[in-house]
PDB file of N, CA and C in Angstrom:
ATOM      1  N   MET A   5    -103.150  -7.027 171.766  1.00  0.00           N
ATOM      2  CA  MET A   5    -104.323  -7.795 171.388  1.00  0.00           C
ATOM      3  C   MET A   5    -104.433  -9.000 172.310  1.00  0.00           C
ATOM      4  N   LYS A   6    -105.572  -9.134 172.932  1.00  0.00           N
ATOM      5  CA  LYS A   6    -105.780 -10.241 173.858  1.00  0.00           C
ATOM      6  C   LYS A   6    -106.201 -11.497 173.117  1.00  0.00           C
ATOM      7  N   PHE A   7    -105.756 -12.621 173.667  1.00  0.00           N
ATOM      8  CA  PHE A   7    -106.164 -13.920 173.123  1.00  0.00           C
ATOM      9  C   PHE A   7    -107.514 -14.297 173.711  1.00  0.00           C
ATOM     10  N   LYS A   8    -108.460 -14.609 172.849  1.00  0.00           N
ATOM     11  CA  LYS A   8    -109.783 -15.024 173.307  1.00  0.00           C
ATOM     12  C   LYS A   8    -109.874 -16.540 173.247  1.00  0.00           C
ATOM     13  N   PRO A   9    -110.151 -17.181 174.376  1.00  0.00           N
ATOM     14  CA  PRO A   9    -110.326 -18.637 174.329  1.00  0.00           C
ATOM     15  C   PRO A   9    -111.604 -19.000 173.583  1.00  0.00           C
ATOM     16  N   LEU A  10    -111.601 -20.201 173.030  1.00  0.00           N
ATOM     17  CA  LEU A  10    -112.788 -20.659 172.309  1.00  0.00           C
ATOM     18  C   LEU A  10    -113.941 -20.856 173.273  1.00  0.00           C
ATOM     19  N   ASN A  11    -115.128 -20.522 172.828  1.00  0.00           N
ATOM     20  CA  ASN A  11    -116.291 -20.762 173.669  1.00  0.00           C
ATOM     21  C   ASN A  11    -116.667 -22.244 173.612  1.00  0.00           C
ATOM     22  N   PRO A  12    -117.483 -22.726 174.546  1.00  0.00           N
ATOM     23  CA  PRO A  12    -117.799 -24.163 174.602  1.00  0.00           C
ATOM     24  C   PRO A  12    -118.433 -24.715 173.333  1.00  0.00           C
ATOM     25  N   GLU A  13    -119.192 -23.898 172.606  1.00  0.00           N
ATOM     26  CA  GLU A  13    -119.805 -24.405 171.381  1.00  0.00           C
ATOM     27  C   GLU A  13    -118.736 -24.784 170.358  1.00  0.00           C
ATOM     28  N   LYS A  14    -117.708 -23.984 170.234  1.00  0.00           N
ATOM     29  CA  LYS A  14    -116.648 -24.282 169.282  1.00  0.00           C
ATOM     30  C   LYS A  14    -115.755 -25.414 169.779  1.00  0.00           C
ATOM     31  N   GLU A  15    -115.628 -25.561 171.100  1.00  0.00           N
ATOM     32  CA  GLU A  15    -114.842 -26.662 171.655  1.00  0.00           C
ATOM     33  C   GLU A  15    -115.485 -28.001 171.308  1.00  0.00           C
ATOM     34  N   SER A  16    -116.801 -28.081 171.344  1.00  0.00           N
ATOM     35  CA  SER A  16    -117.471 -29.350 171.067  1.00  0.00           C
ATOM     36  C   SER A  16    -117.346 -29.744 169.600  1.00  0.00           C
ATOM     37  N   VAL A  17    -117.130 -28.779 168.724  1.00  0.00           N
ATOM     38  CA  VAL A  17    -116.968 -29.083 167.303  1.00  0.00           C
ATOM     39  C   VAL A  17    -115.720 -29.925 167.085  1.00  0.00           C
ATOM     40  N   LYS A  18    -114.711 -29.752 167.936  1.00  0.00           N
ATOM     41  CA  LYS A  18    -113.490 -30.548 167.831  1.00  0.00           C
ATOM     42  C   LYS A  18    -113.786 -32.035 167.970  1.00  0.00           C
ATOM     43  N   PHE A  19    -114.822 -32.375 168.727  1.00  0.00           N
ATOM     44  CA  PHE A  19    -115.184 -33.774 168.932  1.00  0.00           C
ATOM     45  C   PHE A  19    -116.243 -34.247 167.945  1.00  0.00           C
ATOM     46  N   ILE A  20    -117.243 -33.429 167.724  1.00  0.00           N
ATOM     47  CA  ILE A  20    -118.411 -33.858 166.962  1.00  0.00           C
ATOM     48  C   ILE A  20    -118.120 -33.962 165.465  1.00  0.00           C
ATOM     49  N   LEU A  21    -117.408 -33.015 164.908  1.00  0.00           N
ATOM     50  CA  LEU A  21    -117.134 -33.042 163.473  1.00  0.00           C
ATOM     51  C   LEU A  21    -116.307 -34.263 163.065  1.00  0.00           C
ATOM     52  N   PRO A  22    -115.199 -34.583 163.740  1.00  0.00           N
ATOM     53  CA  PRO A  22    -114.475 -35.810 163.370  1.00  0.00           C
ATOM     54  C   PRO A  22    -115.296 -37.074 163.588  1.00  0.00           C
ATOM     55  N   LEU A  23    -116.141 -37.080 164.626  1.00  0.00           N
ATOM     56  CA  LEU A  23    -116.993 -38.244 164.856  1.00  0.00           C
ATOM     57  C   LEU A  23    -117.991 -38.407 163.720  1.00  0.00           C
ATOM     58  N   PHE A  24    -118.609 -37.315 163.290  1.00  0.00           N
ATOM     59  CA  PHE A  24    -119.553 -37.365 162.178  1.00  0.00           C
ATOM     60  C   PHE A  24    -118.866 -37.838 160.903  1.00  0.00           C
ATOM     61  N   ILE A  25    -117.675 -37.326 160.646  1.00  0.00           N
ATOM     62  CA  ILE A  25    -116.933 -37.727 159.446  1.00  0.00           C
ATOM     63  C   ILE A  25    -116.581 -39.206 159.498  1.00  0.00           C
ATOM     64  N   SER A  26    -116.139 -39.691 160.657  1.00  0.00           N
ATOM     65  CA  SER A  26    -115.794 -41.112 160.764  1.00  0.00           C
ATOM     66  C   SER A  26    -117.027 -41.996 160.616  1.00  0.00           C
ATOM     67  N   LEU A  27    -118.179 -41.552 161.122  1.00  0.00           N
ATOM     68  CA  LEU A  27    -119.417 -42.319 160.938  1.00  0.00           C
ATOM     69  C   LEU A  27    -119.809 -42.392 159.466  1.00  0.00           C
ATOM     70  N   VAL A  28    -119.722 -41.273 158.761  1.00  0.00           N
ATOM     71  CA  VAL A  28    -120.093 -41.252 157.337  1.00  0.00           C
ATOM     72  C   VAL A  28    -119.149 -42.126 156.519  1.00  0.00           C
ATOM     73  N   ILE A  29    -117.855 -42.026 156.781  1.00  0.00           N
ATOM     74  CA  ILE A  29    -116.884 -42.845 156.048  1.00  0.00           C
ATOM     75  C   ILE A  29    -117.140 -44.324 156.297  1.00  0.00           C
ATOM     76  N   THR A  30    -117.362 -44.688 157.555  1.00  0.00           N
ATOM     77  CA  THR A  30    -117.578 -46.095 157.891  1.00  0.00           C
ATOM     78  C   THR A  30    -118.899 -46.606 157.330  1.00  0.00           C
ATOM     79  N   LEU A  31    -119.950 -45.795 157.377  1.00  0.00           N
ATOM     80  CA  LEU A  31    -121.218 -46.214 156.772  1.00  0.00           C
ATOM     81  C   LEU A  31    -121.051 -46.465 155.279  1.00  0.00           C
ATOM     82  N   PHE A  32    -120.317 -45.602 154.605  1.00  0.00           N
ATOM     83  CA  PHE A  32    -120.081 -45.800 153.176  1.00  0.00           C
ATOM     84  C   PHE A  32    -119.296 -47.082 152.925  1.00  0.00           C
ATOM     85  N   LEU A  33    -118.238 -47.309 153.713  1.00  0.00           N
ATOM     86  CA  LEU A  33    -117.438 -48.525 153.537  1.00  0.00           C
ATOM     87  C   LEU A  33    -118.266 -49.782 153.779  1.00  0.00           C
ATOM     88  N   PHE A  34    -119.092 -49.777 154.802  1.00  0.00           N
ATOM     89  CA  PHE A  34    -119.922 -50.944 155.085  1.00  0.00           C
ATOM     90  C   PHE A  34    -121.036 -51.092 154.056  1.00  0.00           C
ATOM     91  N   TYR A  35    -121.521 -49.990 153.510  1.00  0.00           N
ATOM     92  CA  TYR A  35    -122.545 -50.043 152.473  1.00  0.00           C
ATOM     93  C   TYR A  35    -122.025 -50.769 151.237  1.00  0.00           C
ATOM     94  N   ILE A  36    -120.789 -50.461 150.818  1.00  0.00           N
ATOM     95  CA  ILE A  36    -120.277 -51.078 149.599  1.00  0.00           C
ATOM     96  C   ILE A  36    -119.617 -52.420 149.846  1.00  0.00           C
ATOM     97  N   ASP A  37    -119.102 -52.650 151.060  1.00  0.00           N
ATOM     98  CA  ASP A  37    -118.339 -53.874 151.309  1.00  0.00           C
ATOM     99  C   ASP A  37    -119.185 -54.946 151.990  1.00  0.00           C
ATOM    100  N   GLU A  38    -119.694 -54.655 153.161  1.00  0.00           N
ATOM    101  CA  GLU A  38    -120.428 -55.660 153.932  1.00  0.00           C
ATOM    102  C   GLU A  38    -121.833 -55.893 153.386  1.00  0.00           C
ATOM    103  N   GLY A  39    -122.501 -54.835 152.955  1.00  0.00           N
ATOM    104  CA  GLY A  39    -123.889 -54.955 152.546  1.00  0.00           C
ATOM    105  C   GLY A  39    -124.100 -55.154 151.070  1.00  0.00           C
ATOM    106  N   PHE A  40    -123.027 -55.174 150.287  1.00  0.00           N
ATOM    107  CA  PHE A  40    -123.143 -55.306 148.835  1.00  0.00           C
ATOM    108  C   PHE A  40    -124.125 -54.278 148.278  1.00  0.00           C
ATOM    109  N   TYR A  41    -123.859 -53.004 148.578  1.00  0.00           N
ATOM    110  CA  TYR A  41    -124.640 -51.859 148.122  1.00  0.00           C
ATOM    111  C   TYR A  41    -126.059 -51.832 148.683  1.00  0.00           C
ATOM    112  N   ASN A  42    -126.209 -52.284 149.904  1.00  0.00           N
ATOM    113  CA  ASN A  42    -127.445 -52.096 150.663  1.00  0.00           C
ATOM    114  C   ASN A  42    -127.096 -52.092 152.145  1.00  0.00           C
ATOM    115  N   PHE A  43    -128.094 -51.895 152.972  1.00  0.00           N
ATOM    116  CA  PHE A  43    -127.847 -51.801 154.410  1.00  0.00           C
ATOM    117  C   PHE A  43    -128.319 -53.046 155.157  1.00  0.00           C
ATOM    118  N   LYS A  44    -128.339 -54.192 154.519  1.00  0.00           N
ATOM    119  CA  LYS A  44    -128.738 -55.429 155.193  1.00  0.00           C
ATOM    120  C   LYS A  44    -127.716 -55.879 156.231  1.00  0.00           C
ATOM    121  N   TRP A  45    -126.496 -55.345 156.143  1.00  0.00           N
ATOM    122  CA  TRP A  45    -125.477 -55.704 157.121  1.00  0.00           C
ATOM    123  C   TRP A  45    -125.885 -55.280 158.527  1.00  0.00           C
ATOM    124  N   MET A  46    -126.824 -54.332 158.642  1.00  0.00           N
ATOM    125  CA  MET A  46    -127.246 -53.832 159.951  1.00  0.00           C
ATOM    126  C   MET A  46    -128.015 -54.866 160.756  1.00  0.00           C
ATOM    127  N   LEU A  47    -128.446 -55.931 160.110  1.00  0.00           N
ATOM    128  CA  LEU A  47    -129.201 -56.962 160.812  1.00  0.00           C
ATOM    129  C   LEU A  47    -128.309 -57.910 161.605  1.00  0.00           C
ATOM    130  N   ASN A  48    -127.012 -57.876 161.372  1.00  0.00           N
ATOM    131  CA  ASN A  48    -126.080 -58.783 162.030  1.00  0.00           C
ATOM    132  C   ASN A  48    -125.336 -58.041 163.140  1.00  0.00           C
ATOM    133  N   VAL A  49    -125.363 -58.606 164.353  1.00  0.00           N
ATOM    134  CA  VAL A  49    -124.701 -57.973 165.494  1.00  0.00           C
ATOM    135  C   VAL A  49    -123.187 -57.949 165.302  1.00  0.00           C
ATOM    136  N   GLY A  50    -122.636 -58.984 164.698  1.00  0.00           N
ATOM    137  CA  GLY A  50    -121.197 -59.032 164.463  1.00  0.00           C
ATOM    138  C   GLY A  50    -120.710 -57.899 163.580  1.00  0.00           C
ATOM    139  N   ASN A  51    -121.521 -57.524 162.608  1.00  0.00           N
ATOM    140  CA  ASN A  51    -121.158 -56.393 161.749  1.00  0.00           C
ATOM    141  C   ASN A  51    -121.172 -55.077 162.522  1.00  0.00           C
ATOM    142  N   TRP A  52    -122.072 -54.959 163.503  1.00  0.00           N
ATOM    143  CA  TRP A  52    -122.106 -53.747 164.317  1.00  0.00           C
ATOM    144  C   TRP A  52    -120.852 -53.620 165.174  1.00  0.00           C
ATOM    145  N   ILE A  53    -120.362 -54.742 165.671  1.00  0.00           N
ATOM    146  CA  ILE A  53    -119.128 -54.702 166.460  1.00  0.00           C
ATOM    147  C   ILE A  53    -117.972 -54.236 165.581  1.00  0.00           C
ATOM    148  N   ALA A  54    -117.884 -54.787 164.379  1.00  0.00           N
ATOM    149  CA  ALA A  54    -116.841 -54.355 163.446  1.00  0.00           C
ATOM    150  C   ALA A  54    -117.024 -52.880 163.076  1.00  0.00           C
ATOM    151  N   PHE A  55    -118.269 -52.459 162.911  1.00  0.00           N
ATOM    152  CA  PHE A  55    -118.566 -51.064 162.595  1.00  0.00           C
ATOM    153  C   PHE A  55    -118.051 -50.136 163.688  1.00  0.00           C
ATOM    154  N   LEU A  56    -118.314 -50.493 164.947  1.00  0.00           N
ATOM    155  CA  LEU A  56    -117.864 -49.665 166.062  1.00  0.00           C
ATOM    156  C   LEU A  56    -116.340 -49.604 166.138  1.00  0.00           C
ATOM    157  N   ILE A  57    -115.693 -50.717 165.842  1.00  0.00           N
ATOM    158  CA  ILE A  57    -114.227 -50.733 165.848  1.00  0.00           C
ATOM    159  C   ILE A  57    -113.692 -49.817 164.751  1.00  0.00           C
ATOM    160  N   TYR A  58    -114.278 -49.895 163.563  1.00  0.00           N
ATOM    161  CA  TYR A  58    -113.848 -49.029 162.456  1.00  0.00           C
ATOM    162  C   TYR A  58    -114.052 -47.553 162.806  1.00  0.00           C
ATOM    163  N   VAL A  59    -115.202 -47.223 163.374  1.00  0.00           N
ATOM    164  CA  VAL A  59    -115.473 -45.828 163.745  1.00  0.00           C
ATOM    165  C   VAL A  59    -114.462 -45.357 164.785  1.00  0.00           C
ATOM    166  N   ALA A  60    -114.200 -46.186 165.787  1.00  0.00           N
ATOM    167  CA  ALA A  60    -113.258 -45.795 166.841  1.00  0.00           C
ATOM    168  C   ALA A  60    -111.855 -45.586 166.283  1.00  0.00           C
ATOM    169  N   VAL A  61    -111.430 -46.459 165.386  1.00  0.00           N
ATOM    170  CA  VAL A  61    -110.083 -46.330 164.814  1.00  0.00           C
ATOM    171  C   VAL A  61    -109.986 -45.080 163.939  1.00  0.00           C
ATOM    172  N   ILE A  62    -110.963 -44.869 163.073  1.00  0.00           N
ATOM    173  CA  ILE A  62    -110.924 -43.695 162.185  1.00  0.00           C
ATOM    174  C   ILE A  62    -111.014 -42.405 163.001  1.00  0.00           C
ATOM    175  N   TYR A  63    -111.870 -42.402 164.013  1.00  0.00           N
ATOM    176  CA  TYR A  63    -112.015 -41.224 164.875  1.00  0.00           C
ATOM    177  C   TYR A  63    -110.724 -40.957 165.649  1.00  0.00           C
ATOM    178  N   GLY A  64    -110.130 -42.003 166.187  1.00  0.00           N
ATOM    179  CA  GLY A  64    -108.879 -41.845 166.921  1.00  0.00           C
ATOM    180  C   GLY A  64    -107.751 -41.337 166.043  1.00  0.00           C
ATOM    181  N   VAL A  65    -107.669 -41.844 164.826  1.00  0.00           N
ATOM    182  CA  VAL A  65    -106.632 -41.382 163.895  1.00  0.00           C
ATOM    183  C   VAL A  65    -106.849 -39.910 163.554  1.00  0.00           C
ATOM    184  N   GLN A  66    -108.093 -39.524 163.368  1.00  0.00           N
ATOM    185  CA  GLN A  66    -108.371 -38.114 163.079  1.00  0.00           C
ATOM    186  C   GLN A  66    -107.923 -37.220 164.234  1.00  0.00           C
ATOM    187  N   LEU A  67    -108.215 -37.641 165.459  1.00  0.00           N
ATOM    188  CA  LEU A  67    -107.811 -36.832 166.607  1.00  0.00           C
ATOM    189  C   LEU A  67    -106.293 -36.781 166.744  1.00  0.00           C
ATOM    190  N   LEU A  68    -105.633 -37.908 166.507  1.00  0.00           N
ATOM    191  CA  LEU A  68    -104.171 -37.924 166.603  1.00  0.00           C
ATOM    192  C   LEU A  68    -103.515 -37.073 165.518  1.00  0.00           C
ATOM    193  N   LEU A  69    -104.117 -37.034 164.341  1.00  0.00           N
ATOM    194  CA  LEU A  69    -103.554 -36.215 163.266  1.00  0.00           C
ATOM    195  C   LEU A  69    -103.707 -34.720 163.536  1.00  0.00           C
ATOM    196  N   THR A  70    -104.699 -34.343 164.314  1.00  0.00           N
ATOM    197  CA  THR A  70    -104.877 -32.924 164.616  1.00  0.00           C
ATOM    198  C   THR A  70    -103.911 -32.440 165.692  1.00  0.00           C
ATOM    199  N   LEU A  71    -103.360 -33.342 166.488  1.00  0.00           N
ATOM    200  CA  LEU A  71    -102.487 -32.918 167.584  1.00  0.00           C
ATOM    201  C   LEU A  71    -101.259 -32.142 167.125  1.00  0.00           C
ATOM    202  N   PRO A  72    -100.492 -32.617 166.150  1.00  0.00           N
ATOM    203  CA  PRO A  72     -99.311 -31.838 165.757  1.00  0.00           C
ATOM    204  C   PRO A  72     -99.659 -30.484 165.132  1.00  0.00           C
ATOM    205  N   PHE A  73    -100.815 -30.393 164.514  1.00  0.00           N
ATOM    206  CA  PHE A  73    -101.172 -29.155 163.833  1.00  0.00           C
ATOM    207  C   PHE A  73    -101.720 -28.095 164.787  1.00  0.00           C
ATOM    208  N   PHE A  74    -102.482 -28.520 165.770  1.00  0.00           N
ATOM    209  CA  PHE A  74    -103.131 -27.557 166.657  1.00  0.00           C
ATOM    210  C   PHE A  74    -102.542 -27.521 168.059  1.00  0.00           C
ATOM    211  N   ARG A  75    -101.693 -28.479 168.394  1.00  0.00           N
ATOM    212  CA  ARG A  75    -101.007 -28.530 169.694  1.00  0.00           C
ATOM    213  C   ARG A  75    -101.974 -28.386 170.857  1.00  0.00           C
ATOM    214  N   PHE A  76    -102.931 -29.297 170.902  1.00  0.00           N
ATOM    215  CA  PHE A  76    -103.890 -29.279 171.996  1.00  0.00           C
ATOM    216  C   PHE A  76    -103.217 -29.710 173.289  1.00  0.00           C
ATOM    217  N   ALA A  77    -103.790 -29.342 174.367  1.00  0.00           N
ATOM    218  CA  ALA A  77    -103.277 -29.721 175.681  1.00  0.00           C
ATOM    219  C   ALA A  77    -103.501 -31.212 175.910  1.00  0.00           C
ATOM    220  N   PRO A  78    -102.697 -31.831 176.785  1.00  0.00           N
ATOM    221  CA  PRO A  78    -102.903 -33.255 177.095  1.00  0.00           C
ATOM    222  C   PRO A  78    -104.302 -33.536 177.649  1.00  0.00           C
ATOM    223  N   LYS A  79    -104.919 -32.530 178.260  1.00  0.00           N
ATOM    224  CA  LYS A  79    -106.279 -32.707 178.774  1.00  0.00           C
ATOM    225  C   LYS A  79    -107.241 -33.033 177.635  1.00  0.00           C
ATOM    226  N   PHE A  80    -106.980 -32.498 176.453  1.00  0.00           N
ATOM    227  CA  PHE A  80    -107.818 -32.780 175.292  1.00  0.00           C
ATOM    228  C   PHE A  80    -107.772 -34.260 174.935  1.00  0.00           C
ATOM    229  N   ILE A  81    -106.582 -34.859 175.010  1.00  0.00           N
ATOM    230  CA  ILE A  81    -106.438 -36.279 174.676  1.00  0.00           C
ATOM    231  C   ILE A  81    -107.230 -37.136 175.656  1.00  0.00           C
ATOM    232  N   ILE A  82    -107.151 -36.817 176.931  1.00  0.00           N
ATOM    233  CA  ILE A  82    -107.888 -37.578 177.943  1.00  0.00           C
ATOM    234  C   ILE A  82    -109.386 -37.419 177.729  1.00  0.00           C
ATOM    235  N   THR A  83    -109.830 -36.210 177.467  1.00  0.00           N
ATOM    236  CA  THR A  83    -111.252 -35.964 177.225  1.00  0.00           C
ATOM    237  C   THR A  83    -111.725 -36.683 175.969  1.00  0.00           C
ATOM    238  N   ALA A  84    -110.934 -36.648 174.916  1.00  0.00           N
ATOM    239  CA  ALA A  84    -111.308 -37.324 173.669  1.00  0.00           C
ATOM    240  C   ALA A  84    -111.393 -38.828 173.871  1.00  0.00           C
ATOM    241  N   THR A  85    -110.464 -39.394 174.625  1.00  0.00           N
ATOM    242  CA  THR A  85    -110.496 -40.832 174.885  1.00  0.00           C
ATOM    243  C   THR A  85    -111.738 -41.214 175.677  1.00  0.00           C
ATOM    244  N   LYS A  86    -112.076 -40.441 176.688  1.00  0.00           N
ATOM    245  CA  LYS A  86    -113.294 -40.713 177.462  1.00  0.00           C
ATOM    246  C   LYS A  86    -114.529 -40.603 176.574  1.00  0.00           C
ATOM    247  N   PHE A  87    -114.544 -39.610 175.712  1.00  0.00           N
ATOM    248  CA  PHE A  87    -115.673 -39.404 174.811  1.00  0.00           C
ATOM    249  C   PHE A  87    -115.849 -40.595 173.879  1.00  0.00           C
ATOM    250  N   ILE A  88    -114.752 -41.091 173.316  1.00  0.00           N
ATOM    251  CA  ILE A  88    -114.803 -42.259 172.430  1.00  0.00           C
ATOM    252  C   ILE A  88    -115.328 -43.473 173.178  1.00  0.00           C
ATOM    253  N   LEU A  89    -114.803 -43.718 174.362  1.00  0.00           N
ATOM    254  CA  LEU A  89    -115.221 -44.890 175.133  1.00  0.00           C
ATOM    255  C   LEU A  89    -116.690 -44.816 175.532  1.00  0.00           C
ATOM    256  N   ILE A  90    -117.146 -43.659 175.937  1.00  0.00           N
ATOM    257  CA  ILE A  90    -118.556 -43.513 176.320  1.00  0.00           C
ATOM    258  C   ILE A  90    -119.463 -43.771 175.123  1.00  0.00           C
ATOM    259  N   ILE A  91    -119.129 -43.228 173.970  1.00  0.00           N
ATOM    260  CA  ILE A  91    -119.946 -43.447 172.772  1.00  0.00           C
ATOM    261  C   ILE A  91    -119.968 -44.920 172.388  1.00  0.00           C
ATOM    262  N   LEU A  92    -118.811 -45.571 172.414  1.00  0.00           N
ATOM    263  CA  LEU A  92    -118.756 -46.988 172.055  1.00  0.00           C
ATOM    264  C   LEU A  92    -119.558 -47.844 173.021  1.00  0.00           C
ATOM    265  N   ILE A  93    -119.471 -47.555 174.305  1.00  0.00           N
ATOM    266  CA  ILE A  93    -120.224 -48.330 175.297  1.00  0.00           C
ATOM    267  C   ILE A  93    -121.719 -48.123 175.115  1.00  0.00           C
ATOM    268  N   VAL A  94    -122.142 -46.884 174.916  1.00  0.00           N
ATOM    269  CA  VAL A  94    -123.572 -46.602 174.730  1.00  0.00           C
ATOM    270  C   VAL A  94    -124.098 -47.272 173.466  1.00  0.00           C
ATOM    271  N   LEU A  95    -123.363 -47.187 172.373  1.00  0.00           N
ATOM    272  CA  LEU A  95    -123.803 -47.829 171.135  1.00  0.00           C
ATOM    273  C   LEU A  95    -123.869 -49.342 171.284  1.00  0.00           C
ATOM    274  N   PHE A  96    -122.849 -49.916 171.893  1.00  0.00           N
ATOM    275  CA  PHE A  96    -122.819 -51.364 172.063  1.00  0.00           C
ATOM    276  C   PHE A  96    -123.978 -51.839 172.938  1.00  0.00           C
ATOM    277  N   LEU A  97    -124.223 -51.151 174.049  1.00  0.00           N
ATOM    278  CA  LEU A  97    -125.326 -51.542 174.927  1.00  0.00           C
ATOM    279  C   LEU A  97    -126.683 -51.324 174.266  1.00  0.00           C
ATOM    280  N   SER A  98    -126.813 -50.259 173.491  1.00  0.00           N
ATOM    281  CA  SER A  98    -128.097 -50.031 172.827  1.00  0.00           C
ATOM    282  C   SER A  98    -128.373 -51.096 171.769  1.00  0.00           C
ATOM    283  N   PHE A  99    -127.343 -51.589 171.108  1.00  0.00           N
ATOM    284  CA  PHE A  99    -127.552 -52.639 170.115  1.00  0.00           C
ATOM    285  C   PHE A  99    -127.867 -53.968 170.777  1.00  0.00           C
ATOM    286  N   ILE A 100    -127.338 -54.206 171.963  1.00  0.00           N
ATOM    287  CA  ILE A 100    -127.663 -55.440 172.683  1.00  0.00           C
ATOM    288  C   ILE A 100    -129.102 -55.384 173.182  1.00  0.00           C
ATOM    289  N   VAL A 101    -129.503 -54.245 173.733  1.00  0.00           N
ATOM    290  CA  VAL A 101    -130.842 -54.115 174.307  1.00  0.00           C
ATOM    291  C   VAL A 101    -131.916 -54.109 173.226  1.00  0.00           C
ATOM    292  N   PHE A 102    -131.697 -53.429 172.119  1.00  0.00           N
ATOM    293  CA  PHE A 102    -132.734 -53.236 171.108  1.00  0.00           C
ATOM    294  C   PHE A 102    -132.633 -54.167 169.911  1.00  0.00           C
ATOM    295  N   ARG A 103    -131.905 -55.242 170.009  1.00  0.00           N
ATOM    296  CA  ARG A 103    -131.817 -56.133 168.842  1.00  0.00           C
ATOM    297  C   ARG A 103    -132.998 -57.042 168.728  1.00  0.00           C
TER     298      ARG A 103
END
């Protein structure tokens, strides 16, 4: 029986699903903590910086927890780190430009 490598669509799920989960968790935490059960916290740039830090930490922890279970190649870690940094830079710059 031959081993079939994952196709690119399934490879991207490794990045997108944990990112989506970390965004949802962080939005919920900021909804109940920073915004006092509303989304007014979005009006403050300082809260967005904290939001991005929380997302990056939760996303990074999720990726690190998957390593022992799935034994991804070191190339995956480098790609995931670049992906996190690119998303954080784009979000940060978009919030500066569109505030």
